[in-house]
Coordinates of C-alpha atoms in Angstrom, one line a residue:
M1 CA -67.5 52.7 9.4
N2 CA -68.1 49.5 11.5
A3 CA -65.5 48.4 14.2
R4 CA -65.5 45.4 11.8
D5 CA -63.6 45.3 8.5
P6 CA -66.4 45.4 6.0
Q7 CA -64.0 42.9 3.7
L8 CA -64.0 40.4 6.3
P9 CA -66.6 37.7 6.8
L10 CA -68.4 37.2 9.8
H11 CA -67.0 35.7 12.8
A12 CA -68.2 32.0 13.1
D13 CA -70.4 32.4 16.3
E14 CA -72.1 35.2 14.6
A15 CA -72.8 33.0 10.9
S16 CA -73.9 30.3 13.3
A17 CA -76.2 32.6 15.4
L18 CA -77.6 33.9 12.6
A19 CA -78.1 30.1 11.0
T20 CA -79.8 29.1 14.4
F21 CA -82.2 31.9 14.4
S22 CA -83.1 31.6 10.9
A23 CA -84.2 27.6 11.4
R24 CA -85.9 27.9 14.3
R25 CA -88.2 31.3 13.2
W26 CA -88.7 28.9 9.9
D27 CA -90.0 26.2 12.0
E28 CA -92.2 28.0 14.7
A29 CA -93.4 30.8 12.6
I30 CA -92.7 30.5 8.6
V31 CA -94.0 26.6 8.2
P32 CA -97.0 27.2 9.9
A33 CA -97.6 30.7 8.0
L34 CA -96.7 29.1 4.6
T35 CA -99.1 26.1 5.3
D36 CA -102.0 28.3 5.7
Y37 CA -100.8 30.4 2.4
I38 CA -100.8 27.6 0.2
A39 CA -104.5 26.5 1.2
V40 CA -105.8 29.6 -0.2
P41 CA -106.0 29.5 -4.0
A42 CA -104.9 33.2 -4.6
K43 CA -104.6 33.1 -8.4
S44 CA -102.9 35.8 -10.3
P45 CA -105.6 37.8 -12.4
M46 CA -104.6 36.3 -15.5
F47 CA -106.0 33.4 -14.3
D48 CA -108.5 34.9 -11.9
A49 CA -110.6 37.5 -14.2
Q50 CA -112.7 37.9 -10.9
W51 CA -109.7 38.5 -8.1
Q52 CA -111.1 41.4 -6.9
A53 CA -114.7 39.8 -6.5
N54 CA -113.2 36.7 -5.2
G55 CA -111.0 38.6 -2.5
L56 CA -108.2 35.7 -2.6
I57 CA -105.3 38.0 -3.0
D58 CA -106.7 40.5 -0.7
R59 CA -107.1 37.6 2.0
V60 CA -103.1 36.4 1.3
V61 CA -102.0 40.2 1.4
R62 CA -103.9 40.5 4.9
D63 CA -102.3 37.3 6.1
A64 CA -98.7 38.2 5.2
A65 CA -99.1 41.7 6.4
A66 CA -100.6 40.5 9.6
W67 CA -97.9 38.1 10.2
V68 CA -95.1 41.1 9.6
E69 CA -96.9 42.9 11.9
A70 CA -97.1 41.0 14.7
R71 CA -93.5 40.3 15.2
K72 CA -92.8 44.1 16.1
V73 CA -89.5 44.5 14.4
P74 CA -88.5 47.8 15.8
G75 CA -88.5 50.6 13.2
L76 CA -90.4 48.6 10.7
K77 CA -93.4 50.5 9.2
L78 CA -95.6 48.5 6.7
E79 CA -98.8 49.6 4.8
V80 CA -100.8 47.5 2.1
I81 CA -101.4 50.2 -0.8
R82 CA -104.1 49.8 -3.3
L83 CA -104.5 51.8 -6.4
D84 CA -107.9 51.5 -8.1
G85 CA -108.5 48.3 -10.7
R86 CA -105.0 46.9 -9.5
T87 CA -103.4 44.1 -7.3
P88 CA -102.3 45.1 -4.1
V89 CA -99.0 45.7 -2.8
I90 CA -97.2 45.4 0.3
F91 CA -94.7 47.9 1.5
F92 CA -92.5 48.0 4.6
E93 CA -89.5 49.9 5.3
L94 CA -86.7 50.1 8.0
P95 CA -84.3 52.5 8.8
A96 CA -80.9 51.8 8.9
S97 CA -79.0 50.5 12.2
G98 CA -75.4 50.5 13.3
G99 CA -76.2 47.8 15.6
R100 CA -74.7 47.5 18.9
E101 CA -71.9 49.7 18.1
S102 CA -74.3 52.2 16.6
K103 CA -72.4 53.0 13.8
P104 CA -72.4 54.8 10.4
V105 CA -73.6 52.3 7.8
A106 CA -73.3 52.5 4.1
A107 CA -75.6 54.8 2.5
G108 CA -78.3 53.5 0.0
T109 CA -81.2 51.2 0.3
V110 CA -82.0 47.4 0.1
V111 CA -84.8 46.5 -2.2
M112 CA -86.7 43.1 -0.7
Y113 CA -88.9 41.7 -3.6
G114 CA -91.1 39.0 -3.6
H115 CA -94.7 38.0 -4.7
L116 CA -98.1 36.3 -3.1
D117 CA -99.8 35.9 -6.2
K118 CA -99.9 32.3 -7.4
Q119 CA -100.1 30.0 -10.8
P120 CA -103.5 27.8 -11.5
E121 CA -103.5 24.5 -10.2
F122 CA -102.6 22.3 -12.9
N123 CA -103.3 18.4 -13.1
G124 CA -101.1 15.5 -12.1
W125 CA -100.8 16.0 -8.2
R126 CA -99.8 12.9 -6.4
N127 CA -103.1 11.1 -4.9
D128 CA -102.3 12.4 -1.2
L129 CA -101.2 16.2 -2.9
G130 CA -102.7 19.2 -4.1
P131 CA -102.4 23.0 -5.2
W132 CA -104.0 23.9 -1.8
T133 CA -103.9 20.9 0.3
P134 CA -100.6 21.8 2.0
K135 CA -98.3 18.9 3.6
Y136 CA -95.1 18.7 5.1
E137 CA -93.1 15.5 4.7
N138 CA -89.7 15.3 5.3
G139 CA -88.6 18.3 4.9
L140 CA -90.3 19.5 2.0
L141 CA -93.8 21.3 2.2
Y142 CA -95.9 20.7 -0.8
G143 CA -98.7 22.8 -2.8
R144 CA -98.8 25.6 -4.8
G145 CA -96.9 28.8 -4.4
G146 CA -95.1 28.1 -1.2
A147 CA -91.7 28.0 -3.2
D148 CA -92.6 30.9 -5.9
D149 CA -92.7 32.6 -3.9
G150 CA -95.1 33.0 -1.1
Y151 CA -92.2 32.3 1.4
A152 CA -90.2 35.6 0.3
I153 CA -92.0 37.9 2.2
Y154 CA -91.4 35.8 5.5
A155 CA -87.9 34.8 4.9
S156 CA -87.1 38.8 4.1
V157 CA -88.7 40.0 7.5
T158 CA -86.9 36.9 9.2
A159 CA -83.5 37.8 8.0
I160 CA -83.8 41.3 9.5
E161 CA -84.8 40.0 12.6
A162 CA -81.9 37.6 12.7
L163 CA -79.5 40.8 12.2
Q164 CA -81.5 42.7 15.1
A165 CA -81.4 39.6 17.3
Q166 CA -77.9 39.3 16.9
G167 CA -77.2 43.2 17.0
L168 CA -75.3 43.5 13.8
P169 CA -75.7 46.4 11.0
H170 CA -77.9 47.0 8.1
P171 CA -78.8 49.4 6.0
R172 CA -82.3 51.1 5.3
I173 CA -84.1 48.3 4.0
V174 CA -87.7 48.4 2.4
G175 CA -89.6 45.7 1.5
L176 CA -91.7 45.4 -1.7
I177 CA -94.4 42.5 -2.5
E178 CA -96.2 42.1 -5.5
T179 CA -99.4 40.1 -6.7
C180 CA -99.3 40.5 -10.4
E181 CA -95.8 38.2 -10.8
E182 CA -97.3 35.3 -12.2
S183 CA -99.6 37.7 -14.8
G184 CA -96.6 39.2 -16.2
S185 CA -96.3 42.2 -13.5
F186 CA -98.3 44.1 -15.6
D187 CA -99.5 46.3 -12.7
L188 CA -96.0 46.6 -10.7
P189 CA -94.6 49.8 -13.3
A190 CA -97.9 51.8 -11.4
Y191 CA -96.7 50.9 -7.8
L192 CA -92.7 51.8 -8.9
D193 CA -93.8 55.2 -10.1
L194 CA -96.0 56.1 -7.3
L195 CA -93.1 54.4 -4.4
R196 CA -90.1 55.3 -6.5
P197 CA -89.6 58.8 -4.1
R198 CA -89.6 56.6 -0.8
L199 CA -87.4 53.5 -2.2
G200 CA -84.5 56.1 -2.3
E201 CA -81.3 55.1 -3.5
V202 CA -81.2 51.5 -4.3
S203 CA -77.6 50.4 -3.6
L204 CA -79.0 46.4 -3.8
V205 CA -81.9 44.3 -4.9
V206 CA -82.5 40.9 -3.1
C207 CA -84.7 38.9 -5.0
L208 CA -86.3 35.5 -3.6
D209 CA -88.2 34.5 -7.1
S210 CA -85.3 32.5 -8.4
G211 CA -83.9 29.0 -8.5
A212 CA -80.8 26.9 -7.4
G213 CA -78.8 24.6 -9.3
N214 CA -78.7 22.2 -6.5
Y215 CA -79.5 22.4 -2.3
D216 CA -75.9 22.0 -1.4
Q217 CA -74.9 25.8 -1.9
L218 CA -76.0 29.3 -2.3
W219 CA -76.7 30.2 -6.1
L220 CA -76.8 33.6 -7.6
T221 CA -79.0 33.7 -10.7
T222 CA -77.1 35.6 -13.7
S223 CA -79.4 35.7 -15.9
L224 CA -83.7 35.4 -16.8
R225 CA -84.9 35.0 -20.3
G226 CA -87.8 36.9 -20.7
M227 CA -91.4 35.9 -22.5
V228 CA -94.2 36.2 -25.1
S229 CA -97.2 34.3 -24.4
G230 CA -100.9 34.7 -25.9
V231 CA -103.3 32.8 -28.1
L232 CA -103.0 31.6 -31.3
K233 CA -106.4 30.8 -32.8
V234 CA -106.5 29.6 -36.4
E235 CA -110.6 29.2 -37.8
I236 CA -111.7 27.8 -41.2
L237 CA -115.6 27.5 -40.6
T238 CA -118.6 28.8 -38.3
E239 CA -119.5 25.8 -36.8
G240 CA -118.3 22.1 -37.0
V241 CA -119.3 19.8 -39.9
H242 CA -118.8 15.9 -40.6
S243 CA -115.3 14.7 -41.6
G244 CA -116.9 12.4 -44.2
D245 CA -118.8 15.0 -45.8
A246 CA -116.2 17.7 -45.5
S247 CA -112.9 16.8 -45.0
G248 CA -110.5 16.5 -48.1
L249 CA -111.8 19.6 -49.1
V250 CA -112.1 21.6 -45.8
P251 CA -108.6 22.3 -44.8
S252 CA -108.0 21.5 -41.2
S253 CA -107.9 23.9 -38.5
F254 CA -105.1 22.1 -36.9
R255 CA -103.1 21.5 -39.7
I256 CA -102.8 25.4 -40.9
L257 CA -102.0 26.1 -37.2
R258 CA -99.5 23.7 -37.7
Q259 CA -98.4 25.7 -40.9
V260 CA -98.1 28.8 -39.5
L261 CA -95.7 27.4 -36.3
D262 CA -93.6 25.9 -39.1
R263 CA -92.5 29.6 -39.9
L264 CA -91.6 29.8 -36.3
E265 CA -89.9 26.8 -35.2
D266 CA -88.3 23.8 -36.3
S267 CA -90.3 21.0 -35.1
R268 CA -87.3 18.5 -35.4
T269 CA -85.2 20.3 -33.4
G270 CA -87.0 22.9 -31.8
R271 CA -84.8 25.5 -32.7
L272 CA -86.5 29.2 -33.3
L273 CA -86.1 30.3 -36.8
P274 CA -86.2 34.1 -36.9
D275 CA -82.9 35.4 -36.2
S276 CA -84.5 37.9 -34.1
F277 CA -85.4 35.6 -31.5
H278 CA -81.6 35.1 -30.9
C279 CA -79.2 36.8 -29.4
E280 CA -75.2 36.2 -28.9
V281 CA -74.5 34.9 -25.3
P282 CA -71.8 36.7 -23.4
A283 CA -68.6 35.4 -22.9
D284 CA -68.7 35.8 -18.8
R285 CA -72.1 34.1 -19.0
V286 CA -70.8 30.8 -21.3
A287 CA -67.8 30.9 -18.9
Q288 CA -70.2 30.6 -15.7
A289 CA -72.4 27.7 -17.5
Q290 CA -69.3 25.8 -18.1
A291 CA -68.5 26.1 -14.2
A292 CA -72.1 25.2 -13.1
A293 CA -71.9 22.1 -15.6
E294 CA -69.1 20.9 -14.1
I295 CA -70.7 21.0 -10.6
L296 CA -74.1 19.6 -11.7
G297 CA -73.2 17.2 -14.2
D298 CA -75.9 14.7 -15.7
E299 CA -77.9 16.3 -12.9
V300 CA -78.8 19.1 -15.4
W301 CA -81.0 17.3 -17.2
K302 CA -81.7 13.8 -15.3
R303 CA -83.4 15.8 -12.6
F304 CA -86.5 16.2 -14.8
P305 CA -89.4 13.2 -14.6
W306 CA -89.3 11.8 -17.8
A307 CA -91.6 9.4 -19.1
C308 CA -90.9 5.8 -19.9
G309 CA -89.6 5.7 -23.3
A310 CA -90.7 3.4 -26.4
D311 CA -87.8 1.2 -25.8
G312 CA -88.5 0.7 -21.7
G313 CA -86.1 3.5 -20.6
A314 CA -86.5 6.8 -19.9
A315 CA -87.4 9.5 -22.6
L316 CA -84.4 11.8 -23.7
P317 CA -83.7 15.6 -23.5
T318 CA -82.8 17.9 -26.6
T319 CA -79.3 17.4 -25.5
T320 CA -77.2 15.2 -22.7
D321 CA -74.2 17.7 -22.9
P322 CA -74.1 19.5 -19.4
L323 CA -73.2 22.7 -20.8
E324 CA -75.6 22.9 -24.0
A325 CA -78.4 21.9 -21.7
L326 CA -77.9 25.0 -19.5
L327 CA -77.6 27.3 -22.6
N328 CA -80.6 26.0 -24.0
R329 CA -82.9 26.9 -20.7
T330 CA -81.6 30.2 -20.7
W331 CA -80.2 31.6 -23.3
R332 CA -81.9 30.3 -26.2
P333 CA -85.4 31.1 -27.8
T334 CA -87.8 28.1 -27.0
L335 CA -91.2 27.5 -27.8
S336 CA -93.8 25.7 -25.7
V337 CA -97.6 25.1 -26.3
V338 CA -99.2 25.3 -22.7
G339 CA -102.8 24.8 -23.2
V340 CA -105.3 24.6 -26.2
D341 CA -109.0 25.1 -26.9
G342 CA -111.6 23.9 -29.6
F343 CA -111.4 20.4 -28.8
P344 CA -113.6 18.2 -27.3
E345 CA -112.7 15.5 -24.9
L346 CA -111.7 12.4 -26.3
K347 CA -114.6 10.6 -25.1
N348 CA -116.6 13.0 -26.9
A349 CA -115.1 13.5 -29.8
G350 CA -117.1 12.4 -32.9
N351 CA -116.2 12.4 -36.5
V352 CA -116.4 16.2 -36.8
L353 CA -114.3 18.3 -38.2
R354 CA -114.1 21.3 -35.7
P355 CA -114.2 24.8 -36.8
Y356 CA -111.3 26.0 -35.1
T357 CA -108.0 25.0 -33.3
A358 CA -106.7 27.5 -30.2
F359 CA -102.9 26.9 -28.9
K360 CA -101.7 28.8 -26.1
L361 CA -98.4 29.7 -26.6
S362 CA -95.5 30.7 -24.1
L363 CA -92.4 31.5 -26.1
R364 CA -89.4 32.5 -23.8
L365 CA -86.9 34.6 -24.8
P366 CA -83.2 34.8 -24.3
P367 CA -82.7 37.8 -21.7
L368 CA -81.1 40.4 -23.8
V369 CA -83.8 40.7 -26.5
D370 CA -86.6 42.9 -26.4
G371 CA -89.7 41.6 -25.1
H372 CA -92.0 44.0 -26.8
E373 CA -90.4 43.7 -29.9
A374 CA -90.4 40.5 -30.2
S375 CA -94.4 40.3 -29.4
V376 CA -94.7 42.5 -32.4
K377 CA -92.7 40.5 -34.3
L378 CA -94.0 37.4 -33.5
K379 CA -98.0 38.8 -34.0
A380 CA -96.9 39.4 -38.0
L381 CA -95.0 36.1 -38.2
L382 CA -97.8 34.3 -37.4
E383 CA -101.0 36.2 -38.8
D384 CA -99.5 37.6 -42.2
N385 CA -100.4 35.6 -45.7
A386 CA -102.4 33.2 -43.9
P387 CA -102.9 29.5 -45.5
Y388 CA -105.7 29.6 -47.4
N389 CA -106.9 32.9 -46.1
A390 CA -108.3 31.5 -43.1
K391 CA -108.9 33.7 -40.2
V392 CA -105.7 33.2 -38.0
T393 CA -105.2 35.6 -35.0
F394 CA -103.0 36.1 -32.5
H395 CA -103.9 37.9 -28.8
P396 CA -100.5 38.0 -26.8
D397 CA -101.2 38.7 -22.7
G398 CA -100.6 41.6 -20.9
R399 CA -102.1 45.1 -21.0
A400 CA -101.4 47.8 -24.4
G401 CA -97.8 49.1 -23.8
A402 CA -97.1 45.8 -21.9
L403 CA -97.1 42.9 -24.3
G404 CA -93.9 40.8 -23.6
A405 CA -91.3 41.1 -20.8
T406 CA -87.7 41.9 -21.4
G407 CA -85.7 39.2 -19.7
W408 CA -82.7 40.5 -17.8
N409 CA -78.4 39.9 -17.4
A410 CA -77.0 40.9 -14.0
P411 CA -74.7 43.6 -14.1
S412 CA -71.2 42.9 -13.0
L413 CA -70.5 41.6 -9.4
A414 CA -69.1 44.6 -6.9
P415 CA -65.9 42.7 -5.8
W416 CA -68.1 43.1 -1.8
L417 CA -70.6 41.7 -3.0
E418 CA -69.0 38.7 -4.9
Q419 CA -66.8 38.2 -1.5
A420 CA -69.8 38.2 0.9
L421 CA -72.0 35.9 -1.5
N422 CA -68.9 33.2 -1.4
D423 CA -68.8 33.8 2.7
A424 CA -72.6 33.4 3.1
S425 CA -72.2 30.2 1.3
K426 CA -69.6 28.7 2.9
A427 CA -70.7 29.5 6.3
H428 CA -74.3 28.2 6.0
F429 CA -74.0 25.5 3.2
G430 CA -70.1 24.3 3.9
A431 CA -69.6 25.1 -0.3
P432 CA -68.6 28.1 -2.5
V433 CA -71.3 29.8 -4.3
G434 CA -72.6 28.6 -7.4
Y435 CA -73.5 31.2 -10.4
I436 CA -76.4 29.9 -13.1
G437 CA -78.4 31.2 -15.6
Q438 CA -82.5 30.9 -15.0
G439 CA -84.9 30.1 -17.7
G440 CA -88.1 32.2 -15.9
T441 CA -89.1 35.2 -16.1
I442 CA -89.3 38.1 -13.2
P443 CA -90.0 41.6 -14.8
L444 CA -89.5 43.2 -11.8
M445 CA -85.6 42.7 -12.4
N446 CA -85.4 44.9 -15.8
M447 CA -87.6 47.3 -14.0
L448 CA -85.5 48.1 -11.3
Q449 CA -82.0 47.9 -13.5
A450 CA -83.4 50.7 -15.6
G451 CA -84.8 52.9 -13.0
F452 CA -81.3 52.2 -10.4
P453 CA -78.1 51.5 -12.8
T454 CA -75.7 51.2 -10.4
A455 CA -77.8 48.9 -8.0
Q456 CA -76.3 45.3 -7.4
M457 CA -78.4 42.8 -7.5
M458 CA -78.5 39.6 -5.2
V459 CA -81.3 37.3 -7.5
C460 CA -82.0 34.0 -5.3
G461 CA -84.6 31.3 -4.3
V462 CA -85.6 28.0 -3.4
L463 CA -86.8 26.4 -6.9
G464 CA -84.2 23.7 -6.7
P465 CA -84.3 20.1 -8.6
K466 CA -87.9 18.6 -8.9
S467 CA -89.3 22.0 -6.6
N468 CA -91.2 21.8 -10.1
A469 CA -92.9 25.2 -9.6
H470 CA -96.2 25.8 -11.8
G471 CA -96.5 22.0 -12.3
P472 CA -98.0 19.2 -9.9
N473 CA -96.5 18.5 -6.6
E474 CA -94.8 21.6 -6.2
F475 CA -92.5 22.0 -2.9
L476 CA -90.4 24.1 -0.9
H477 CA -86.9 22.6 0.1
V478 CA -87.5 24.0 3.7
P479 CA -83.8 23.1 4.9
Y480 CA -82.7 25.1 1.7
G481 CA -85.2 28.3 3.0
K482 CA -83.6 28.2 6.7
K483 CA -79.8 28.5 4.9
L484 CA -80.8 30.9 2.1
T485 CA -82.4 33.1 4.8
A486 CA -79.1 33.2 6.7
S487 CA -77.1 34.1 3.7
V488 CA -79.4 36.9 2.9
A489 CA -78.7 38.3 6.6
Q490 CA -75.6 37.5 6.1
V491 CA -74.9 39.5 2.8
I492 CA -77.1 42.2 3.9
T493 CA -75.0 43.2 7.0
A494 CA -72.0 42.9 5.2
H495 CA -73.5 45.7 2.6
A496 CA -73.6 47.8 5.8

């Protein structure tokens, strides 16, 4: 056993030392490394089919691995693992340490997870910013991928360094950094199968790929939505024809596509019509959402960059009720159209009836809905009984057997972890921990929970208000990242 009662928080001076170490390491080493990382357009395989030839994913992997090895953390061993035809993974491991007292620590392994692949550029960046042109301004590091979540490997290793610098105990730790997450992690299962014997008995997963309700406290993610994405295409002609000659006789491919989507969504409210895409929200998640709503208030919806509305005021959300807003974005299915094809640019749009219309769909699913089953049902719903006998196809993203990602509902917190999270939040933020569901998808969480059903989960991240991952002007809130790193270190030593 440790000299300190494991139910008690760190001494104030120990917590302060973790914070000081983490902040200094961010300023001296992490921000410069992430600045270099942001400049590399290491897009995920879904967005760069030639990723192997282009070598950009390999470059950010090599850079991150070299940074870790340069830290010379005692006992830490790192390797880059490459399976043929798959994106690479960084794997590191560190044996347990009893700290200065050299006492035995709790059995089990802590898995620290992140990813290095990125979303594509998108448009609308501020004139002085860009996805691959990093800029550090007023504590915010702008550019694609820094917050989502290239920082994870750097923060993870820094948390370990902070513990060792203070002589604090920690369990065995392994790091798992993938490069396929933004494509649905379709390469990850093969690596999990390969590494399962080396992972050991996982007792805690620390995932740094999530978000925060504000920047004023530590936030624990309690659930994640699943997702089905893919291309819906409607073909009615083999080539474009004069609209004056054909319109009224040849049905518009766009109108047919609208009819097909009407099977899925109520366009007035945005509600998904098939009951199979919904699930009942657990009572404890409703209670946590209510507590988060009371903390965040109208900022739940006001934090988004609303356009100017018809009357000169801001455009409005689907609801201004904070509780309903949180539930809508975390526990209810939602359809988004994220890309189009078959349309000429406006400047080249003549009076031509187009032969086809294609939409890229992103369907977010409640945490308890099976992603693969939803993918199969969605394909049948969209393709069957096509209007006008048009050719309607829906091709889900992913590989065979991995179509659709299932969401995740966190297991109940062990008392030690609940206490450790609250202690860490109070020590480093001066406020208690907050609990919030997230609308994004991290396929790894379900994989690990299925493989290690007794493991506890600490899912958190730096994606707070206006950080805008995947969109323009994405930023990493560096002051929050510093405090989060120290908080992670404190929770890990509590686990010991």
